[in-house]
Coordinates of C-alpha atoms and ligand atoms in Angstrom, one line a residue:
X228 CA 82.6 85.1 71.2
X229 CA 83.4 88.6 72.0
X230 CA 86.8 88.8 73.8
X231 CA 86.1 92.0 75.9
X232 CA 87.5 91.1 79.2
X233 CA 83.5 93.3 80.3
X234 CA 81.5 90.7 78.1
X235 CA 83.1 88.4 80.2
X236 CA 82.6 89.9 83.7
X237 CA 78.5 91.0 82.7
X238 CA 77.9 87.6 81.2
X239 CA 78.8 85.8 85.0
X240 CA 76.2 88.4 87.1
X241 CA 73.9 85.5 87.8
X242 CA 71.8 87.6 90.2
X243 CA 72.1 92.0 89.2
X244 CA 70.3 92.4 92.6
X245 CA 73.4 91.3 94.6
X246 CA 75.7 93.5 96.3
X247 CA 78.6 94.4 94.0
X248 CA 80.2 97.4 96.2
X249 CA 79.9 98.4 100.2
X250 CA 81.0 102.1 100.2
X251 CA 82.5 104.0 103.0
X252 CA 80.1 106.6 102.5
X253 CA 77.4 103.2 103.8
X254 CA 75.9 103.3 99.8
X255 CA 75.7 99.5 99.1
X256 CA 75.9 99.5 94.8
X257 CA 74.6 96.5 93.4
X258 CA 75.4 94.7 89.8
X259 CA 72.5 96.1 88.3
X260 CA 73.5 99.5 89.2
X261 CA 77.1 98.1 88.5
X262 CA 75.8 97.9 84.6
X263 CA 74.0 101.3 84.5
X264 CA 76.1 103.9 85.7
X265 CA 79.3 102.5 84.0
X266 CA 77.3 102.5 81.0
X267 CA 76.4 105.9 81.6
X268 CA 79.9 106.8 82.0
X269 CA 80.8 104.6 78.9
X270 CA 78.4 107.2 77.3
X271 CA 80.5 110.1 78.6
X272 CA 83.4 108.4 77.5
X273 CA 81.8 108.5 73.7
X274 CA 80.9 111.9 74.1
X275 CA 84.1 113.1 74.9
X276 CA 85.4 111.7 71.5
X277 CA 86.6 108.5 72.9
X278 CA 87.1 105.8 70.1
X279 CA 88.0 102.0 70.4
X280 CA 91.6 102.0 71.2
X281 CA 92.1 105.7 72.4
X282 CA 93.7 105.1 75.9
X283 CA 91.7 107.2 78.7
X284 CA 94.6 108.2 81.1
X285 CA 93.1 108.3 85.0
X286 CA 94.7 110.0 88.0
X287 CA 92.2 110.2 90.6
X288 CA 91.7 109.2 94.2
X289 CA 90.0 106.0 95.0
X290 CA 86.2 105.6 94.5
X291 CA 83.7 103.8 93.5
X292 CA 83.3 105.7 90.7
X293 CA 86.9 105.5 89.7
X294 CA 86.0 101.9 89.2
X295 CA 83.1 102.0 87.3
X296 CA 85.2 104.1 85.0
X297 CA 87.4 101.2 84.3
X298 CA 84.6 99.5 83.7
X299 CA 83.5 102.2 81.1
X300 CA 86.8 102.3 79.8
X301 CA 86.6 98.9 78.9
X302 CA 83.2 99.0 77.5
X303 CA 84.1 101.4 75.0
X304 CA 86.5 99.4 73.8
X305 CA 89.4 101.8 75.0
X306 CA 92.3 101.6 76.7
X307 CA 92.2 102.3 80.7
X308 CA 95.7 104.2 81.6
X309 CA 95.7 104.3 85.8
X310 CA 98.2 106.5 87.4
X311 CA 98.9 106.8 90.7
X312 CA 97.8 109.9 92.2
X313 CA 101.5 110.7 93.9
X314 CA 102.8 111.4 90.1
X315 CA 103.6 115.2 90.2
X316 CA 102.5 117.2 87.2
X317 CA 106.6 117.1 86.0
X318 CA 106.0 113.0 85.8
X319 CA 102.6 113.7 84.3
X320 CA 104.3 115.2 81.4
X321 CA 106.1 112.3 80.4
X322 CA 103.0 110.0 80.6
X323 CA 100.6 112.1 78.5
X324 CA 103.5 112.3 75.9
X325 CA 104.0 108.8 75.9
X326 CA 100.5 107.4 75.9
X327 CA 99.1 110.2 73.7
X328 CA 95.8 109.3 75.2
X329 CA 92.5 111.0 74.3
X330 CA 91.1 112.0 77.4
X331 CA 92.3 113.1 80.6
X332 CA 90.3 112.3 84.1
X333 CA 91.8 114.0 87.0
X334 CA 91.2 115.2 90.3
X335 CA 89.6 119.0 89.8
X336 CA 92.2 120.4 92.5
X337 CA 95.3 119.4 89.4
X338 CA 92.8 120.3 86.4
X339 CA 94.4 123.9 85.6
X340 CA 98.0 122.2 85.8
X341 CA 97.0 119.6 83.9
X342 CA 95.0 120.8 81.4
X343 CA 98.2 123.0 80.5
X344 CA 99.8 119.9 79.7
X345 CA 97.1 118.4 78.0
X346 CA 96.8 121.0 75.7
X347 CA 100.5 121.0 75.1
X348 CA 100.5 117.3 74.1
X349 CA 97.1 117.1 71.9
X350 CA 95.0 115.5 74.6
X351 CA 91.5 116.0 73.4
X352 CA 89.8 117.0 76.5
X353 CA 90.2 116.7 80.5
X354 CA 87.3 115.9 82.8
X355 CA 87.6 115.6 86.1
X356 CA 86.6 113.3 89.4
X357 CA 87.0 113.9 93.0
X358 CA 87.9 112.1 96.4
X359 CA 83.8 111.7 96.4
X360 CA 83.1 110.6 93.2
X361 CA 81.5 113.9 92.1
X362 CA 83.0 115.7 89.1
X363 CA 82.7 117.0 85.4
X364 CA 83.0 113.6 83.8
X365 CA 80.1 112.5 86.5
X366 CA 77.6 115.5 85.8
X367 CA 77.9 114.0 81.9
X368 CA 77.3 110.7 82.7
X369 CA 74.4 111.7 85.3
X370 CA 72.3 112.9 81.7
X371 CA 73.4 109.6 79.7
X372 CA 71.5 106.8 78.6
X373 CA 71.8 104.0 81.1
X374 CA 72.6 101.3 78.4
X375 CA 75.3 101.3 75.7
X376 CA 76.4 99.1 72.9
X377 CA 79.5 97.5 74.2
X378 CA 82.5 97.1 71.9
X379 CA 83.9 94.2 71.2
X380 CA 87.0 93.5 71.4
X381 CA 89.6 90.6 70.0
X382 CA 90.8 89.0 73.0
X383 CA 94.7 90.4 72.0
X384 CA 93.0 93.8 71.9
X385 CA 94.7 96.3 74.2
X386 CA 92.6 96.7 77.1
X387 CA 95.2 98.3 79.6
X388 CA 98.5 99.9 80.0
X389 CA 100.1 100.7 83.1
X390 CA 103.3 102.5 83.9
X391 CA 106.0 100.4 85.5
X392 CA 109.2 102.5 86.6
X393 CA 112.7 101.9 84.7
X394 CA 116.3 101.6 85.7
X395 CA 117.2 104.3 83.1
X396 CA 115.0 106.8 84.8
X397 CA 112.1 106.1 82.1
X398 CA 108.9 104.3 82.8
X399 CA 107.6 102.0 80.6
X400 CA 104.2 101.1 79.3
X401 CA 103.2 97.8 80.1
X402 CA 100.5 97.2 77.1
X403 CA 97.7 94.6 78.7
X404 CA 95.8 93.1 76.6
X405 CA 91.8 91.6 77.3
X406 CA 92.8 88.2 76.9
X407 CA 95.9 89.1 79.7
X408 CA 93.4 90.5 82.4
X409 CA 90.3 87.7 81.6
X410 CA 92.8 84.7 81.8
X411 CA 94.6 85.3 84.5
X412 CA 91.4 86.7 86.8
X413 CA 89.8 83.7 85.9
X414 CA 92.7 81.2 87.1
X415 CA 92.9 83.5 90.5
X416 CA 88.9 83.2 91.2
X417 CA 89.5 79.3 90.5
X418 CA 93.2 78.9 92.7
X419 CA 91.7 81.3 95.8
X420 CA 88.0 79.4 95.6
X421 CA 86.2 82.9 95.1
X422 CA 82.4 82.6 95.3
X423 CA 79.5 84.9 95.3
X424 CA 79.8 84.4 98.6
X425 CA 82.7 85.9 99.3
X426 CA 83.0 89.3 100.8
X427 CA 86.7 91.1 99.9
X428 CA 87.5 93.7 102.3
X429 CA 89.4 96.0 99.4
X430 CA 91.9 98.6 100.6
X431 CA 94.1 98.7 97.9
X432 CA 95.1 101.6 95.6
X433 CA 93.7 101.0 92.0
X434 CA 96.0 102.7 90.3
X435 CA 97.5 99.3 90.7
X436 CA 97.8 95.9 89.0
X437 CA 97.3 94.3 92.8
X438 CA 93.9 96.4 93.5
X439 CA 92.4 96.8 90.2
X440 CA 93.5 93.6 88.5
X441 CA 94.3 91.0 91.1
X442 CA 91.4 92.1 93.4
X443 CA 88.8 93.6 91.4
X444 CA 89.1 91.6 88.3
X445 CA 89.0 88.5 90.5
X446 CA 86.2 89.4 92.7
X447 CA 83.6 90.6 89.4
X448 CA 84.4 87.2 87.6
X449 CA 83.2 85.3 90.8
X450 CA 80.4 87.8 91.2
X451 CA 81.2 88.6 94.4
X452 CA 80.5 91.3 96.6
X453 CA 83.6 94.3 98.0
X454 CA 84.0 96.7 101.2
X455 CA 85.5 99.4 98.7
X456 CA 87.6 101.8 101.1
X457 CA 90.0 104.3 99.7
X458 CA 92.6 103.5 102.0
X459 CA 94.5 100.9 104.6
X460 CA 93.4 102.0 107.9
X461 CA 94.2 99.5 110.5
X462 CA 91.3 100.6 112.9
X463 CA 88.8 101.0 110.1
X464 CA 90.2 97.1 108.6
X465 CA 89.8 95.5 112.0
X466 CA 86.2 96.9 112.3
X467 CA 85.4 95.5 108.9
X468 CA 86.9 92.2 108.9
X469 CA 84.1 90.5 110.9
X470 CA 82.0 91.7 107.3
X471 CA 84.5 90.2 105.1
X472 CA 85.6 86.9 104.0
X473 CA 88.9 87.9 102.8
X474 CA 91.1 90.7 102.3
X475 CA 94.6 91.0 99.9
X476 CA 97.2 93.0 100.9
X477 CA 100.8 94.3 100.7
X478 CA 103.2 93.1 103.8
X479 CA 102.8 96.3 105.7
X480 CA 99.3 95.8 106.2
X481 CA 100.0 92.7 107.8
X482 CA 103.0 94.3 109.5
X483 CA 100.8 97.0 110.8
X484 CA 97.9 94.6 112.1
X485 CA 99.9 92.8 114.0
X486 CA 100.6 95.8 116.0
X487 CA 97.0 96.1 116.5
X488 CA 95.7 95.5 119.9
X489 CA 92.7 94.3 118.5
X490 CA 94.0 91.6 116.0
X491 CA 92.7 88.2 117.9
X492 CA 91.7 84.8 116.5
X493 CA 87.8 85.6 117.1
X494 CA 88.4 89.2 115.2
X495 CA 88.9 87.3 112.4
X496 CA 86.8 84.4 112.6
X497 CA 84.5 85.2 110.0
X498 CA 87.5 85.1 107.4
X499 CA 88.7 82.5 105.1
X500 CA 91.4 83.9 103.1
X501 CA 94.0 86.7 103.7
X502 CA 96.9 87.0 100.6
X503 CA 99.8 89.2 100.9
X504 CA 102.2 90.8 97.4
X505 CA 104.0 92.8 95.6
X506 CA 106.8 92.9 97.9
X507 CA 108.3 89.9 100.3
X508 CA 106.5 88.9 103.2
X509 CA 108.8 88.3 105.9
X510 CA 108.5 84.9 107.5
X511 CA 108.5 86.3 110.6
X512 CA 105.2 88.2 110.2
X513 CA 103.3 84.8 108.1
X514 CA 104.8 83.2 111.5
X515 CA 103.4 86.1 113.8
X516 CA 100.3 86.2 112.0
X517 CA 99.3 82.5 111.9
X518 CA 100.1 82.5 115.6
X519 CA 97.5 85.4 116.7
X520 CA 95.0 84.5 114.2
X521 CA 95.1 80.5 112.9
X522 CA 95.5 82.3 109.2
X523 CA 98.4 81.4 107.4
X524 CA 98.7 84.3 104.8
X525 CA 98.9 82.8 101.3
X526 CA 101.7 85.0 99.5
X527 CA 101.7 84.6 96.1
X528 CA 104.1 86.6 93.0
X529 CA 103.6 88.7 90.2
X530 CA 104.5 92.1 88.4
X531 CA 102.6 94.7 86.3
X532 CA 103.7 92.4 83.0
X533 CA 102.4 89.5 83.6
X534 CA 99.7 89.2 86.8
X535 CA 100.0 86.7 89.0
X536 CA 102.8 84.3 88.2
X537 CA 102.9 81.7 91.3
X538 CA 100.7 81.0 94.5
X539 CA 100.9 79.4 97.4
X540 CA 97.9 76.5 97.5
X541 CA 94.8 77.1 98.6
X542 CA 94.5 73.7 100.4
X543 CA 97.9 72.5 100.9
X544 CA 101.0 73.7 103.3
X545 CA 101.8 77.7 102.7
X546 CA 105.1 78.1 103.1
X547 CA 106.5 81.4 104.9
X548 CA 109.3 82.8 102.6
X549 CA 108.3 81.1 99.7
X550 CA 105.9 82.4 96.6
X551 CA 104.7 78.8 96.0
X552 CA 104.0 77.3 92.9
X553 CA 103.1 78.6 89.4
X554 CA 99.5 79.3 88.7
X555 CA 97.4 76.9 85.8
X556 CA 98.4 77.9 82.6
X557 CA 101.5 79.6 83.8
X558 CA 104.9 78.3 82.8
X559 CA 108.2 79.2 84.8
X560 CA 111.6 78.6 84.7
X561 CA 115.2 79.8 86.3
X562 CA 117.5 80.8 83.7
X563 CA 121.4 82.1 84.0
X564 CA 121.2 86.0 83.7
X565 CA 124.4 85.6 81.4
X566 CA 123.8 82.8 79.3
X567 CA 120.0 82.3 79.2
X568 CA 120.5 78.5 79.8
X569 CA 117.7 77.0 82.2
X570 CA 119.0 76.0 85.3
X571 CA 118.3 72.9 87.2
X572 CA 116.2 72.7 90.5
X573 CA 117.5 74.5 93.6
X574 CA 119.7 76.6 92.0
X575 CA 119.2 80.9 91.9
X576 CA 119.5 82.5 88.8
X577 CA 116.5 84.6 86.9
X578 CA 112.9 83.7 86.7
X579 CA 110.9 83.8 83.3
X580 CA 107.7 83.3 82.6
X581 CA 105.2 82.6 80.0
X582 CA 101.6 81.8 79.7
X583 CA 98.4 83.9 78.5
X584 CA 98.6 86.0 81.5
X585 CA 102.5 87.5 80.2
X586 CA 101.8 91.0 78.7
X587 CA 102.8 91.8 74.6
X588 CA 105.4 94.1 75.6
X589 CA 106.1 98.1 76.2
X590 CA 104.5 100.8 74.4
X591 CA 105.9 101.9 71.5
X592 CA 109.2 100.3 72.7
X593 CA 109.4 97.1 69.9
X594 CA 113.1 97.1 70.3
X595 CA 113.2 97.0 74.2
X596 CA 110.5 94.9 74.1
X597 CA 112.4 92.2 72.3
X598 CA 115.6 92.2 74.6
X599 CA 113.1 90.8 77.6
X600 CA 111.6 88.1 75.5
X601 CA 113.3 85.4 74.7
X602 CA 112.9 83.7 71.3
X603 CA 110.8 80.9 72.8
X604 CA 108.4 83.6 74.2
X605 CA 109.3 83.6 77.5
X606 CA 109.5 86.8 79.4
X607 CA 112.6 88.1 81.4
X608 CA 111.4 89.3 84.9
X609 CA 114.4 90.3 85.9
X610 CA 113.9 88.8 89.5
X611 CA 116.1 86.4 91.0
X612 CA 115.0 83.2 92.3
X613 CA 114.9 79.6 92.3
X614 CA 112.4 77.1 93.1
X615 CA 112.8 74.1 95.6
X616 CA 112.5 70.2 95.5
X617 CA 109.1 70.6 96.4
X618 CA 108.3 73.0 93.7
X619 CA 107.8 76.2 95.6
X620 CA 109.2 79.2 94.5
X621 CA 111.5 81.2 95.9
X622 CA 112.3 85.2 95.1
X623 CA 116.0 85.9 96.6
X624 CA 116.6 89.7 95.1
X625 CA 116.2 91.4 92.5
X626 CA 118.9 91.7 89.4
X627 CA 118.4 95.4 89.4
X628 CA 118.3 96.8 93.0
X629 CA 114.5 98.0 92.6
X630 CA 113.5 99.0 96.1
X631 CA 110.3 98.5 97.6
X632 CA 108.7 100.5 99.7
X633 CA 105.4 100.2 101.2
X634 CA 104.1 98.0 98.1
X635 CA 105.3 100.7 95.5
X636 CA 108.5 100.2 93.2
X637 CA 111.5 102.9 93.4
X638 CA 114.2 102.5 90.7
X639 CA 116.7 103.9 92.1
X640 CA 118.3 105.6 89.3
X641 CA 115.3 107.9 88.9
X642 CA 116.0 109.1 92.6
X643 CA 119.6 109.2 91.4
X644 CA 119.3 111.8 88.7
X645 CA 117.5 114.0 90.5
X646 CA 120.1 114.0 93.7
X647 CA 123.1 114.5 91.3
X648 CA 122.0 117.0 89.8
X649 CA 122.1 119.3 92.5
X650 CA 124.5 121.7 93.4
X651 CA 127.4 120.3 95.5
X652 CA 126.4 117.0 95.0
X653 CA 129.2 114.6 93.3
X654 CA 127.2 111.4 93.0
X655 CA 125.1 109.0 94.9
X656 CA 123.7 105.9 95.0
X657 CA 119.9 105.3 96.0
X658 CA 119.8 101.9 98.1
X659 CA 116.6 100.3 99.9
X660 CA 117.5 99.7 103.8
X661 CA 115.4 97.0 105.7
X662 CA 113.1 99.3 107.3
X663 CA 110.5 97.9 110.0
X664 CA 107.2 99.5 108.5
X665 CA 107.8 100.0 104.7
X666 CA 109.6 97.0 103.9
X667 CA 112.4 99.0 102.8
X668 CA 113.4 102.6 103.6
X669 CA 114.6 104.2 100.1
X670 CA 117.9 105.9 101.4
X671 CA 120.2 108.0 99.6
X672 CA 123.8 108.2 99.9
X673 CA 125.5 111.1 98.9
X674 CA 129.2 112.6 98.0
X675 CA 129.1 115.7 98.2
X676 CA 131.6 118.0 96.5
X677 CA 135.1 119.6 98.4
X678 CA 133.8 122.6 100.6
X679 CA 130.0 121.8 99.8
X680 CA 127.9 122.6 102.5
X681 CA 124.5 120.7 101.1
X682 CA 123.0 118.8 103.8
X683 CA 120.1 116.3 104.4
X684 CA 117.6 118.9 105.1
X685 CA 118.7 120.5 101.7
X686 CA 118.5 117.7 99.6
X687 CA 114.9 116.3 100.8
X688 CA 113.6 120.2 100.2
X689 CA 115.3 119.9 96.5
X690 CA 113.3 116.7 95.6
X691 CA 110.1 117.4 97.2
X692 CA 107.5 118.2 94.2
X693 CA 109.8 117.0 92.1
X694 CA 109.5 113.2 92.5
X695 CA 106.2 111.5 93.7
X696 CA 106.4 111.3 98.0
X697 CA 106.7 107.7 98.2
X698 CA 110.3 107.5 95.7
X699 CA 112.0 110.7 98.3
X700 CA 114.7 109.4 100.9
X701 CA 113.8 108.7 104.1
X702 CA 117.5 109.1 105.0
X703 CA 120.2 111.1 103.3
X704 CA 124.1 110.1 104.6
X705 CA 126.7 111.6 103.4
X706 CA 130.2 109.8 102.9
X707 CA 133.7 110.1 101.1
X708 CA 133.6 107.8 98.6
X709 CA 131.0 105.2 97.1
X710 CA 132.6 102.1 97.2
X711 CA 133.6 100.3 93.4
X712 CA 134.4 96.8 92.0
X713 CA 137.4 96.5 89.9
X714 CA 135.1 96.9 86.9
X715 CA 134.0 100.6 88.6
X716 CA 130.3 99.6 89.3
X717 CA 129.1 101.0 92.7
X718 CA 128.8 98.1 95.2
X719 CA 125.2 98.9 96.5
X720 CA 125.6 95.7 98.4
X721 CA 128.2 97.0 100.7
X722 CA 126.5 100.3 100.8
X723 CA 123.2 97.8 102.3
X724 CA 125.4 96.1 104.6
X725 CA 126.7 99.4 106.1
X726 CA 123.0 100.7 106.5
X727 CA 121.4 97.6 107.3
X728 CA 120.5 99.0 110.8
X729 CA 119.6 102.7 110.0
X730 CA 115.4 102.5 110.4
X731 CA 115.5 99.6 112.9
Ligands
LIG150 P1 104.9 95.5 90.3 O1 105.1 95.5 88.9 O2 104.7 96.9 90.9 O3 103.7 94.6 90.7 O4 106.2 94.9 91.0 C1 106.6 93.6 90.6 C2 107.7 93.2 91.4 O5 107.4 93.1 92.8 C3 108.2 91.8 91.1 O6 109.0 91.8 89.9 C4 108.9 91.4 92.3 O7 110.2 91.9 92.3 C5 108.1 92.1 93.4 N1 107.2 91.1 94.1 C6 105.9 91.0 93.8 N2 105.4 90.0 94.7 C7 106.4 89.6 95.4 C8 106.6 88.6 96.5 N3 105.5 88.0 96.9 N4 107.8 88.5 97.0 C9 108.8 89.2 96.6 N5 108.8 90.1 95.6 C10 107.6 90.3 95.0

């Protein structure tokens, strides 16, 4: 059997007249057109030189189109490379080097820029796609043949990579293989009871493992049907819901419905399932939001490496604060951070994982690779946790001050760089401050140099353009000294305390 995650998802359409995608612009796209156009754009794909295994690097705003090119992607027997669309052409750079991929789909307001680059880095060709699915790489499919041979695949074939930020200031690529995506969209369409019946109301970016994998994977294996928007709106969500049956989010959706004036038991009656990631859900809003609408919000865990790790269950109590328990097939464990020795219940330490759904490692990056493996295969996530007598996990912090703001990752240290380089800046340290919309504020705190006069205003107009919007401060304080252990590590956690109260 052919182990292309797409042979998979075709070989489930039990009806190609159903509904597949609900579009803002009020175009309902069925399966069957589902199969013809991405086949069209596999086509493309072929015609601009794209072999099995070339990777097809994406950075485009979200459309339907942008998903059928996935689709394509993965038809062809390539590698789908999704980048969010905040990267600036400076962070671009880095990508295309790394990735070396063969083609280049972007946005036609960043093709000169980009096409500079390409042609700097041996990128074969850039076509382009805009905010309403209309571009170069669509005029080529628009002539295509509306079938195409698909290519199968081994099911440890690549059929993804996506960029996940490091500490050192250098993102890595997070190689996904078919077998990866198809295993671990299956056990979610299983754990969340997805049906052809169900309706997801989808306003997640797709640059994303959360919308592109968790949702859209999800959804296609259970053949059902998707209100595809390009962004969270809370007005436009609340006029939806009573289509939908479900909806997955990141906390500050939930945060920002609650504030709506609209959000009511009866508003979402028609609803069955509402899941919330990719950062913590505080209690307080799974509390909140039960309250005004009977729905407890199932949170569940999971990273760009591996999927989704844990869930809370479907049927039984959802615990606010907790991540639940792992998914089928997925095995985890709390290990000592120093020692790697597995920990007994209840107590924190870091959680590893392993199971089909755990990625093969980083592009190109065998050696790093092997220091977040252990030998027995498990994988190193690097979060700190524990999991309780019940058997609910629990994620306390993680080991290397990510900060997470609105539902995207900031490392730090790739703020940090930039800040100390500037002229009259000492050092700093970048910290995440509880902030009541965004999870966490990303706030920089600054030493600035004797008789330096560099203030906030300066160093926000320094980083913007040079780092994607959602990674610049939202604050910039300025102080003496950055306080040190004995050892001379910066105390971040002090630095928190001090600022716990900055956006609130
Ligand atoms: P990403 O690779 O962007 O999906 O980010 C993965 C990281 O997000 C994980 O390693 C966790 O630190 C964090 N994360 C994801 N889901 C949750 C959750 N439900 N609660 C707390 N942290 C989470």
């Amino acid at each position: 059997m052919d182990g292309n995650l797409f042979d998979l998802i075709s070989r489930r359409i039990k009806s190609p007249s159903k509904v597949f995608l609900d579009t803002e612009a009020g175009v309902r796209m069925t399966y069957a057109d589902m199969l013809t156009r991405s086949a069209q754009l596999a086509n493309a794909l072929v015609l601009n030189g794209v072999e099995p295994g070339d990777r097809v690097a994406v950075q485009v705003e979200k459309t339907p189109e942008c998903l059928l090119l996935y689709l394509a992607t993965l038809r062809a027997g390539a590698v789908y490379l999704p980048l969010n669309t905040a990267y600036t052409l400076a962070e671009l750079d880095y990508f295309l080097a790394d990735a070396e991929p063969k083609l280049v789909v972007c946005d036609p307001a960043r093709r000169e820029g980009i096409a500079d680059i390409a042609k700097r880095r041996g990128v074969h060709a850039v076509e382009t796609l805009d905010s309403d699915g209309k571009g170069s790489l669509t005029q080529i499919a628009a002539k295509a043949p509306k079938d195409f041979a698909d290519v199968p695949r081994a099911p440890d074939d690549l059929a993804a990579i996506l960029y996940t930020s490091g500490t050192t200031g250098r993102s890595k690529g997070a190689m996904l293989s078919h077998r990866n995506l198809a295993s671990n969209a299956q056990v979610l369409a299983e754990y969340w009871r997805f049906t052809d019946n169900d309706v997801l109301l989808h306003v997640l970016p797709i640059y994303h493992t959360h919308g592109l994998f968790v949702a859209c994977n999800t959804l296609m294996l259970a053949g059902g049907a998707m209100l595809f928007r390009p962004k969270f709106d809370a007005d436009d969500v609340m006029r939806l819901l009573p289509q939908a049956t479900s909806m997955m989010g990141v906390p500050t959706f939930y945060t920002r419905l609650l504030r709506h004036p609209k959000l009511t038991q009866t508003a979402c009656a028609h609803m069955r399932l509402f899941t919330s990631g990719s950062a913590p859900l505080l209690a307080e809003t799974h509390r909140e939001f039960k309250a005004k609408t009977g729905h407890a919000i199932l949170e569940r865990y999971g990273m760009t490496e591996t999927g989704m790790n844990t869930s809370n269950p479907y049927d039984g109590e959802r615990i606010a604060g907790t991540v639940g328990y792992p998914l089928p097939g997925v095995a985890l464990r709390v290990t000592d951070g120093e020692t790697g020795k597995i920990l007994p219940q209840g107590e924190v330490g870091i959680i590893e994982v392993k199971g089909e759904n755990v990625f093969s490692g980083y592009w190109r990056l065998p050696e790093r690779t092997k220091t977040e493996f252990r030998a027995d295969g498990f994988f190193i996530t690097g979060d700190v946790g524990k999991i309780d007598t019940r058997g609910y996990v629990h994620i306390v912090g993680r080991e290397k001050d990510l900060i997470i703001t609105g539902g995207f990752n900031v490392y730090p240290k790739e703020v940090e760089i930039e800040i100390d380089a500037l002229p009259g800046v000492v050092e700093c340290a970048v910290i995440g401050c509880p902030h009541p919309d965004f999870g966490e504020g990303v706030t920089a705190v600054v030493v600035k140099s004797a008789g330096a006069t560099i203030c906030e205003q300066d160093v926000l107009a320094a980083l913007d353009g040079r780092l994607a919007k959602f990674k610049l401060p939202k604050r910039v304080i300025f102080i003496d000294d950055l306080p040190r252990n004995s050892m001379g590590k910066v105390q971040k956690n002090i630095l928190r305390e001090q600022n716990a109260k900055l956006y609130t």
